[in-house]
């Protein structure tokens, strides 16, 4: 079968033909992949930016951690009746044997393996995943939209971390898919949302198409002239990974406001802590969502399919995965989804 793999450290990914797995490990299921999204993490791995060195021991490894598919085989200990079920899965797998896992605190497992990072992922016809990581999909949910579940759980966690409430005014920095998803979920909570990007017309246009009005492109206006009119914000959620934007936007956060960091920043940010103290503000980090939150996100996607489909800008076959990476890298794409398998 075809698989998009990271073969060696350094720049690049390769489309290769690999063996199909013939033995499914105990407790795991074999999934025929239907759709799989390309995300910023995949681009970082392709460009070999710092922070992914630990992948080396797993290479060659198939990338892809945002996906939907159908169970086609089960390992020991699982019911054959699971075959045919449509699922998505949490990509972070736990070991079940470390001190944290044995204490029931799987969230702090010391041997986590990420699907598509340190074990084979979903940019392939088949992927193997522990059944305990799977979440069932409703029959009416389109499989392409279901592949958005994982990044949307990251967005849901960010909105929860920022404590977004009805009637609040929220600034979202960065109109990539994570910023877009945060905007969508904050609006669904009843907040007024402003989204800011830089030289980001295609991605801001995708938000305009689903009804967002307050969209700022700092290619045309300065941050200060725009935000001074739209602020103060109850919360700012940063999903751009640009350290300078933290200090540039903090002046527009309300007293006791919450600044939530979601982006991965290449350098430290400089922050005026005296102002932070006197404004009684908080800075919070937000990362992976807990397992309990996944089904609510799946239900949100099922209820908002027309809107969510507008955030998928490109649908490509696996054979065109390298084109997909190029498009995603150029920031013209909102979300690139590889359509790998046919059928339901
Ligand atoms: Zn991702
Ligand atoms: Zn563990």
Short mmCIF file of C-alpha atoms and ligand atoms in Angstrom, two decimals:
data_model
loop_
_atom_site.label_atom_id
_atom_site.label_comp_id
_atom_site.label_asym_id
_atom_site.label_seq_id
_atom_site.Cartn_x
_atom_site.Cartn_y
_atom_site.Cartn_z
CA UNK A 1 0.00 0.00 0.00
CA UNK A 2 0.97 3.64 -0.49
CA UNK A 3 2.18 5.60 2.55
CA UNK A 4 3.54 9.11 3.08
CA UNK A 5 6.56 8.61 5.31
CA UNK A 6 9.34 10.39 7.08
CA UNK A 7 12.27 8.22 6.14
CA UNK A 8 15.25 10.03 7.63
CA UNK A 9 16.07 13.13 9.69
CA UNK A 10 16.33 16.27 7.55
CA UNK A 11 14.03 18.09 5.15
CA UNK A 12 11.46 16.10 3.18
CA UNK A 13 8.81 13.38 3.20
CA UNK A 14 8.40 10.50 0.73
CA UNK A 15 5.51 8.63 -0.84
CA UNK A 16 6.48 4.97 -0.66
CA UNK A 17 5.01 1.54 -1.09
CA UNK A 18 4.95 -0.32 2.23
CA UNK A 19 3.78 -3.73 3.49
CA UNK A 20 0.26 -4.01 4.86
CA UNK A 21 0.12 -5.18 8.45
CA UNK A 22 -1.10 -8.78 8.62
CA UNK A 23 -1.25 -9.20 12.40
CA UNK A 24 -3.28 -6.70 14.42
CA UNK A 25 -1.85 -6.38 17.96
CA UNK A 26 -4.04 -7.29 20.95
CA UNK A 27 -6.39 -4.48 21.93
CA UNK A 28 -5.88 -2.69 18.61
CA UNK A 29 -7.99 -2.32 15.48
CA UNK A 30 -7.01 -2.08 11.83
CA UNK A 31 -8.72 0.90 10.19
CA UNK A 32 -9.21 1.52 6.47
CA UNK A 33 -8.49 5.25 6.28
CA UNK A 34 -11.11 7.35 4.51
CA UNK A 35 -9.85 10.91 5.01
CA UNK A 36 -6.81 12.41 6.72
CA UNK A 37 -5.99 16.09 7.28
CA UNK A 38 -2.58 17.71 6.84
CA UNK A 39 -1.71 19.90 9.81
CA UNK A 40 1.01 22.28 10.95
CA UNK A 41 2.74 19.47 12.82
CA UNK A 42 3.10 17.51 9.57
CA UNK A 43 4.63 20.57 7.89
CA UNK A 44 7.09 21.02 10.76
CA UNK A 45 8.09 17.36 10.48
CA UNK A 46 8.52 17.70 6.70
CA UNK A 47 10.71 20.78 7.13
CA UNK A 48 12.47 19.15 10.06
CA UNK A 49 12.16 22.13 12.41
CA UNK A 50 13.58 21.59 15.90
CA UNK A 51 11.55 19.58 18.40
CA UNK A 52 10.92 16.34 16.51
CA UNK A 53 14.35 14.67 16.94
CA UNK A 54 12.81 11.89 19.03
CA UNK A 55 10.98 10.64 15.90
CA UNK A 56 14.24 9.33 14.56
CA UNK A 57 14.02 5.98 16.35
CA UNK A 58 10.61 5.31 14.70
CA UNK A 59 11.74 6.04 11.10
CA UNK A 60 10.66 5.16 8.52
CA UNK A 61 7.33 6.23 9.98
CA UNK A 62 4.01 7.00 8.24
CA UNK A 63 2.75 10.51 9.05
CA UNK A 64 -0.87 11.61 9.62
CA UNK A 65 -2.76 11.92 12.90
CA UNK A 66 -6.10 13.58 11.96
CA UNK A 67 -8.28 10.98 10.28
CA UNK A 68 -11.51 9.07 9.89
CA UNK A 69 -11.98 5.49 8.72
CA UNK A 70 -13.70 2.13 9.08
CA UNK A 71 -12.58 -0.76 11.27
CA UNK A 72 -11.69 -3.77 9.05
CA UNK A 73 -10.02 -6.15 11.56
CA UNK A 74 -9.61 -6.47 15.33
CA UNK A 75 -6.80 -7.80 17.53
CA UNK A 76 -7.13 -10.30 20.38
CA UNK A 77 -9.52 -9.32 23.14
CA UNK A 78 -11.86 -7.31 20.89
CA UNK A 79 -15.30 -8.22 19.50
CA UNK A 80 -15.44 -8.98 15.76
CA UNK A 81 -18.73 -7.02 15.80
CA UNK A 82 -16.59 -3.85 15.79
CA UNK A 83 -15.72 -4.53 12.16
CA UNK A 84 -17.50 -2.04 9.92
CA UNK A 85 -17.68 0.71 12.57
CA UNK A 86 -16.84 4.21 11.43
CA UNK A 87 -14.39 5.89 13.80
CA UNK A 88 -11.90 8.65 14.42
CA UNK A 89 -9.16 8.27 17.04
CA UNK A 90 -7.14 10.20 19.57
CA UNK A 91 -3.61 10.15 18.16
CA UNK A 92 -1.76 10.09 21.47
CA UNK A 93 -1.42 6.50 22.70
CA UNK A 94 -0.47 5.56 26.27
CA UNK A 95 1.59 2.55 27.40
CA UNK A 96 -0.57 1.10 30.18
CA UNK A 97 2.53 -0.03 32.09
CA UNK A 98 4.32 3.09 33.44
CA UNK A 99 3.75 4.37 37.00
CA UNK A 100 1.26 7.04 35.87
CA UNK A 101 -0.76 4.59 33.72
CA UNK A 102 -0.86 2.02 36.53
CA UNK A 103 -2.13 4.72 38.89
CA UNK A 104 -4.97 5.48 36.46
CA UNK A 105 -3.42 8.81 35.48
CA UNK A 106 -2.98 8.03 31.78
CA UNK A 107 -2.83 11.71 30.92
CA UNK A 108 0.64 11.80 32.47
CA UNK A 109 1.91 8.58 30.81
CA UNK A 110 5.68 8.83 30.44
CA UNK A 111 5.77 6.64 27.31
CA UNK A 112 3.23 8.35 25.08
CA UNK A 113 3.51 7.55 21.40
CA UNK A 114 1.95 9.85 18.85
CA UNK A 115 0.25 8.33 15.84
CA UNK A 116 1.95 9.73 12.76
CA UNK A 117 4.96 10.82 14.82
CA UNK A 118 6.43 7.96 16.82
CA UNK A 119 4.19 5.18 15.44
CA UNK A 120 2.70 4.70 11.99
CA UNK A 121 -0.09 7.15 11.19
CA UNK A 122 -2.95 7.65 8.76
CA UNK A 123 -1.42 8.94 5.50
CA UNK A 124 -1.87 5.44 4.14
CA UNK A 125 -4.68 3.06 3.18
CA UNK A 126 -4.62 1.40 6.61
CA UNK A 127 -3.64 2.41 10.13
CA UNK A 128 -3.52 0.41 13.35
CA UNK A 129 -4.70 2.07 16.56
CA UNK A 130 -5.62 0.96 20.09
CA UNK A 131 -9.40 0.51 20.27
CA UNK A 132 -9.42 2.50 23.52
CA UNK A 133 -8.33 5.53 21.46
CA UNK A 134 -11.29 5.25 19.06
CA UNK A 135 -14.48 7.32 19.03
CA UNK A 136 -17.56 6.21 17.07
CA UNK A 137 -18.88 8.54 14.36
CA UNK A 138 -22.60 9.22 13.85
CA UNK A 139 -23.95 7.74 10.58
CA UNK A 140 -24.82 11.15 9.15
CA UNK A 141 -21.33 12.66 9.67
CA UNK A 142 -19.35 13.08 6.44
CA UNK A 143 -16.02 11.26 6.72
CA UNK A 144 -14.04 14.26 5.37
CA UNK A 145 -15.50 16.50 8.10
CA UNK A 146 -14.94 13.75 10.70
CA UNK A 147 -11.21 14.00 9.90
CA UNK A 148 -11.36 17.51 11.44
CA UNK A 149 -12.16 16.09 14.88
CA UNK A 150 -8.62 16.07 16.31
CA UNK A 151 -7.74 19.69 15.45
CA UNK A 152 -11.22 20.78 16.59
CA UNK A 153 -10.61 19.19 20.01
CA UNK A 154 -7.48 21.36 20.26
CA UNK A 155 -9.70 24.37 19.47
CA UNK A 156 -12.32 23.32 22.03
CA UNK A 157 -9.64 23.00 24.71
CA UNK A 158 -8.35 26.50 23.87
CA UNK A 159 -11.85 28.00 24.14
CA UNK A 160 -12.36 26.21 27.47
CA UNK A 161 -8.95 27.36 28.75
CA UNK A 162 -9.80 30.96 27.79
CA UNK A 163 -13.09 30.59 29.73
CA UNK A 164 -15.09 32.12 26.85
CA UNK A 165 -18.63 33.14 27.84
CA UNK A 166 -21.71 34.54 26.07
CA UNK A 167 -21.52 38.24 25.24
CA UNK A 168 -17.74 38.46 25.60
CA UNK A 169 -15.49 40.06 23.03
CA UNK A 170 -12.68 37.73 21.94
CA UNK A 171 -9.61 38.33 19.77
CA UNK A 172 -8.23 35.32 17.92
CA UNK A 173 -4.71 35.77 16.52
CA UNK A 174 -3.86 33.62 13.49
CA UNK A 175 -6.43 32.47 10.89
CA UNK A 176 -4.96 29.01 10.26
CA UNK A 177 -7.27 26.07 10.84
CA UNK A 178 -6.74 26.11 14.62
CA UNK A 179 -7.52 29.85 14.79
CA UNK A 180 -10.54 29.33 12.55
CA UNK A 181 -11.83 26.47 14.70
CA UNK A 182 -11.35 28.57 17.85
CA UNK A 183 -13.31 31.41 16.23
CA UNK A 184 -16.13 29.03 15.27
CA UNK A 185 -16.37 27.49 18.76
CA UNK A 186 -16.08 30.85 20.59
CA UNK A 187 -18.91 32.21 18.41
CA UNK A 188 -20.97 29.11 19.19
CA UNK A 189 -20.54 30.01 22.89
CA UNK A 190 -22.16 33.37 22.16
CA UNK A 191 -19.02 35.53 22.01
CA UNK A 192 -18.28 38.32 19.51
CA UNK A 193 -15.12 37.27 17.71
CA UNK A 194 -12.42 39.32 15.96
CA UNK A 195 -9.82 37.35 13.95
CA UNK A 196 -6.45 38.85 13.05
CA UNK A 197 -3.97 37.64 10.43
CA UNK A 198 -1.11 39.01 8.39
CA UNK A 199 -1.17 38.77 4.59
CA UNK A 200 -3.79 36.08 5.02
CA UNK A 201 -6.58 36.95 2.57
CA UNK A 202 -7.53 33.38 1.47
CA UNK A 203 -7.84 32.14 5.05
CA UNK A 204 -9.71 35.26 6.23
CA UNK A 205 -12.00 34.89 3.19
CA UNK A 206 -12.92 31.39 4.38
CA UNK A 207 -14.06 32.94 7.68
CA UNK A 208 -15.96 35.69 5.85
CA UNK A 209 -17.79 32.98 3.92
CA UNK A 210 -19.11 31.50 7.16
CA UNK A 211 -20.33 34.82 8.50
CA UNK A 212 -17.44 36.41 10.42
CA UNK A 213 -17.40 40.22 10.03
CA UNK A 214 -14.52 41.45 12.14
CA UNK A 215 -11.49 40.25 10.21
CA UNK A 216 -8.22 42.16 10.41
CA UNK A 217 -5.33 41.78 7.95
CA UNK A 218 -2.29 43.62 9.33
CA UNK A 219 -0.83 43.76 5.85
CA UNK A 220 -3.18 46.70 5.24
CA UNK A 221 -3.64 48.25 8.72
CA UNK A 222 -1.50 48.53 11.84
CA UNK A 223 -2.38 46.47 14.89
CA UNK A 224 -2.74 49.63 16.99
CA UNK A 225 -5.10 51.53 14.70
CA UNK A 226 -7.40 48.52 14.34
CA UNK A 227 -7.39 47.07 17.84
CA UNK A 228 -7.75 50.46 19.54
CA UNK A 229 -11.18 50.65 17.84
CA UNK A 230 -12.27 47.06 18.52
CA UNK A 231 -10.90 46.55 22.05
CA UNK A 232 -10.92 45.93 24.98
CA UNK A 233 -11.14 42.16 24.75
CA UNK A 234 -12.29 39.84 27.53
CA UNK A 235 -9.91 37.21 26.19
CA UNK A 236 -7.21 36.91 23.54
CA UNK A 237 -6.43 33.50 22.08
CA UNK A 238 -3.17 33.25 20.19
CA UNK A 239 -2.83 30.58 17.47
CA UNK A 240 -0.13 32.09 15.27
CA UNK A 241 3.09 31.18 17.08
CA UNK A 242 4.52 34.69 16.63
CA UNK A 243 6.09 35.83 19.95
CA UNK A 244 6.02 39.58 19.06
CA UNK A 245 2.22 39.44 18.82
CA UNK A 246 1.91 38.65 22.53
CA UNK A 247 3.29 42.01 23.68
CA UNK A 248 1.69 43.82 20.72
CA UNK A 249 -1.84 42.69 21.67
CA UNK A 250 -1.70 42.53 25.51
CA UNK A 251 -2.50 46.28 25.77
CA UNK A 252 -5.92 45.50 24.26
CA UNK A 253 -6.83 42.87 26.87
CA UNK A 254 -9.23 43.95 29.63
CA UNK A 255 -8.33 44.16 33.26
CA UNK A 256 -8.48 40.58 34.65
CA UNK A 257 -8.58 39.31 31.05
CA UNK A 258 -7.13 35.95 29.99
CA UNK A 259 -4.48 35.57 27.29
CA UNK A 260 -4.34 31.96 26.05
CA UNK A 261 -1.35 30.67 24.09
CA UNK A 262 -2.00 27.83 21.63
CA UNK A 263 0.68 28.44 18.97
CA UNK A 264 4.11 26.84 19.06
CA UNK A 265 6.61 29.70 19.33
CA UNK A 266 10.13 29.48 17.89
CA UNK A 267 11.54 31.96 20.45
CA UNK A 268 10.57 33.32 23.88
CA UNK A 269 8.16 36.27 24.00
CA UNK A 270 9.00 39.50 25.81
CA UNK A 271 6.23 40.61 28.14
CA UNK A 272 5.89 43.69 30.36
CA UNK A 273 5.15 41.89 33.63
CA UNK A 274 4.56 45.08 35.59
CA UNK A 275 1.65 45.95 33.28
CA UNK A 276 0.42 42.36 33.54
CA UNK A 277 0.42 42.58 37.35
CA UNK A 278 -1.31 45.96 37.49
CA UNK A 279 -3.93 44.83 34.97
CA UNK A 280 -4.44 41.64 37.01
CA UNK A 281 -4.23 39.61 33.77
CA UNK A 282 -3.51 35.91 33.28
CA UNK A 283 -1.49 34.08 30.64
CA UNK A 284 -2.49 30.44 30.12
CA UNK A 285 -1.20 27.67 27.86
CA UNK A 286 -3.51 25.20 26.11
CA UNK A 287 -2.59 21.95 24.37
CA UNK A 288 -4.23 18.52 24.00
CA UNK A 289 -7.90 18.08 24.95
CA UNK A 290 -8.93 15.35 27.41
CA UNK A 291 -10.57 12.20 25.98
CA UNK A 292 -13.93 13.13 27.58
CA UNK A 293 -14.22 16.15 25.27
CA UNK A 294 -14.01 14.25 21.98
CA UNK A 295 -17.62 13.12 21.66
CA UNK A 296 -18.94 16.67 22.17
CA UNK A 297 -16.68 17.88 19.34
CA UNK A 298 -17.90 15.06 17.08
CA UNK A 299 -21.50 16.08 17.85
CA UNK A 300 -20.66 19.72 17.02
CA UNK A 301 -19.18 18.67 13.67
CA UNK A 302 -22.24 16.53 12.86
CA UNK A 303 -24.53 19.49 13.62
CA UNK A 304 -22.49 22.00 11.59
CA UNK A 305 -21.40 20.14 8.48
CA UNK A 306 -22.22 22.78 5.87
CA UNK A 307 -20.23 25.41 7.75
CA UNK A 308 -17.30 23.09 8.54
CA UNK A 309 -17.04 21.87 4.95
CA UNK A 310 -16.23 25.47 3.93
CA UNK A 311 -13.06 25.28 6.03
CA UNK A 312 -11.75 22.37 3.94
CA UNK A 313 -10.11 24.21 1.05
CA UNK A 314 -8.48 21.28 -0.73
CA UNK A 315 -9.43 17.61 -1.10
CA UNK A 316 -6.70 15.55 -2.77
CA UNK A 317 -5.90 11.87 -3.32
CA UNK A 318 -3.03 10.33 -1.34
CA UNK A 319 -0.96 10.18 -4.54
CA UNK A 320 -1.01 14.02 -4.54
CA UNK A 321 0.04 14.31 -0.89
CA UNK A 322 3.22 16.22 -1.75
CA UNK A 323 1.11 18.83 -3.59
CA UNK A 324 -1.07 18.97 -0.47
CA UNK A 325 1.96 19.71 1.70
CA UNK A 326 3.05 22.46 -0.70
CA UNK A 327 -0.37 24.10 -0.71
CA UNK A 328 -0.70 23.88 3.08
CA UNK A 329 2.71 25.48 3.45
CA UNK A 330 1.80 28.47 1.26
CA UNK A 331 -0.96 29.59 3.65
CA UNK A 332 -3.49 29.69 0.83
CA UNK A 333 -5.06 26.54 2.20
CA UNK A 334 -7.47 26.52 5.08
CA UNK A 335 -7.35 22.77 5.54
CA UNK A 336 -6.03 20.15 3.11
CA UNK A 337 -7.74 16.77 3.50
CA UNK A 338 -6.34 13.71 1.74
CA UNK A 339 -9.12 11.48 0.49
CA UNK A 340 -7.55 8.08 0.77
CA UNK A 341 -10.25 5.41 0.75
CA UNK A 342 -13.59 5.30 -1.00
CA UNK A 343 -16.99 4.20 0.28
CA UNK A 344 -18.40 4.94 3.72
ZN1 LIG B 1 -2.76 18.06 13.87
ZN1 LIG B 2 2.09 4.94 30.49
#
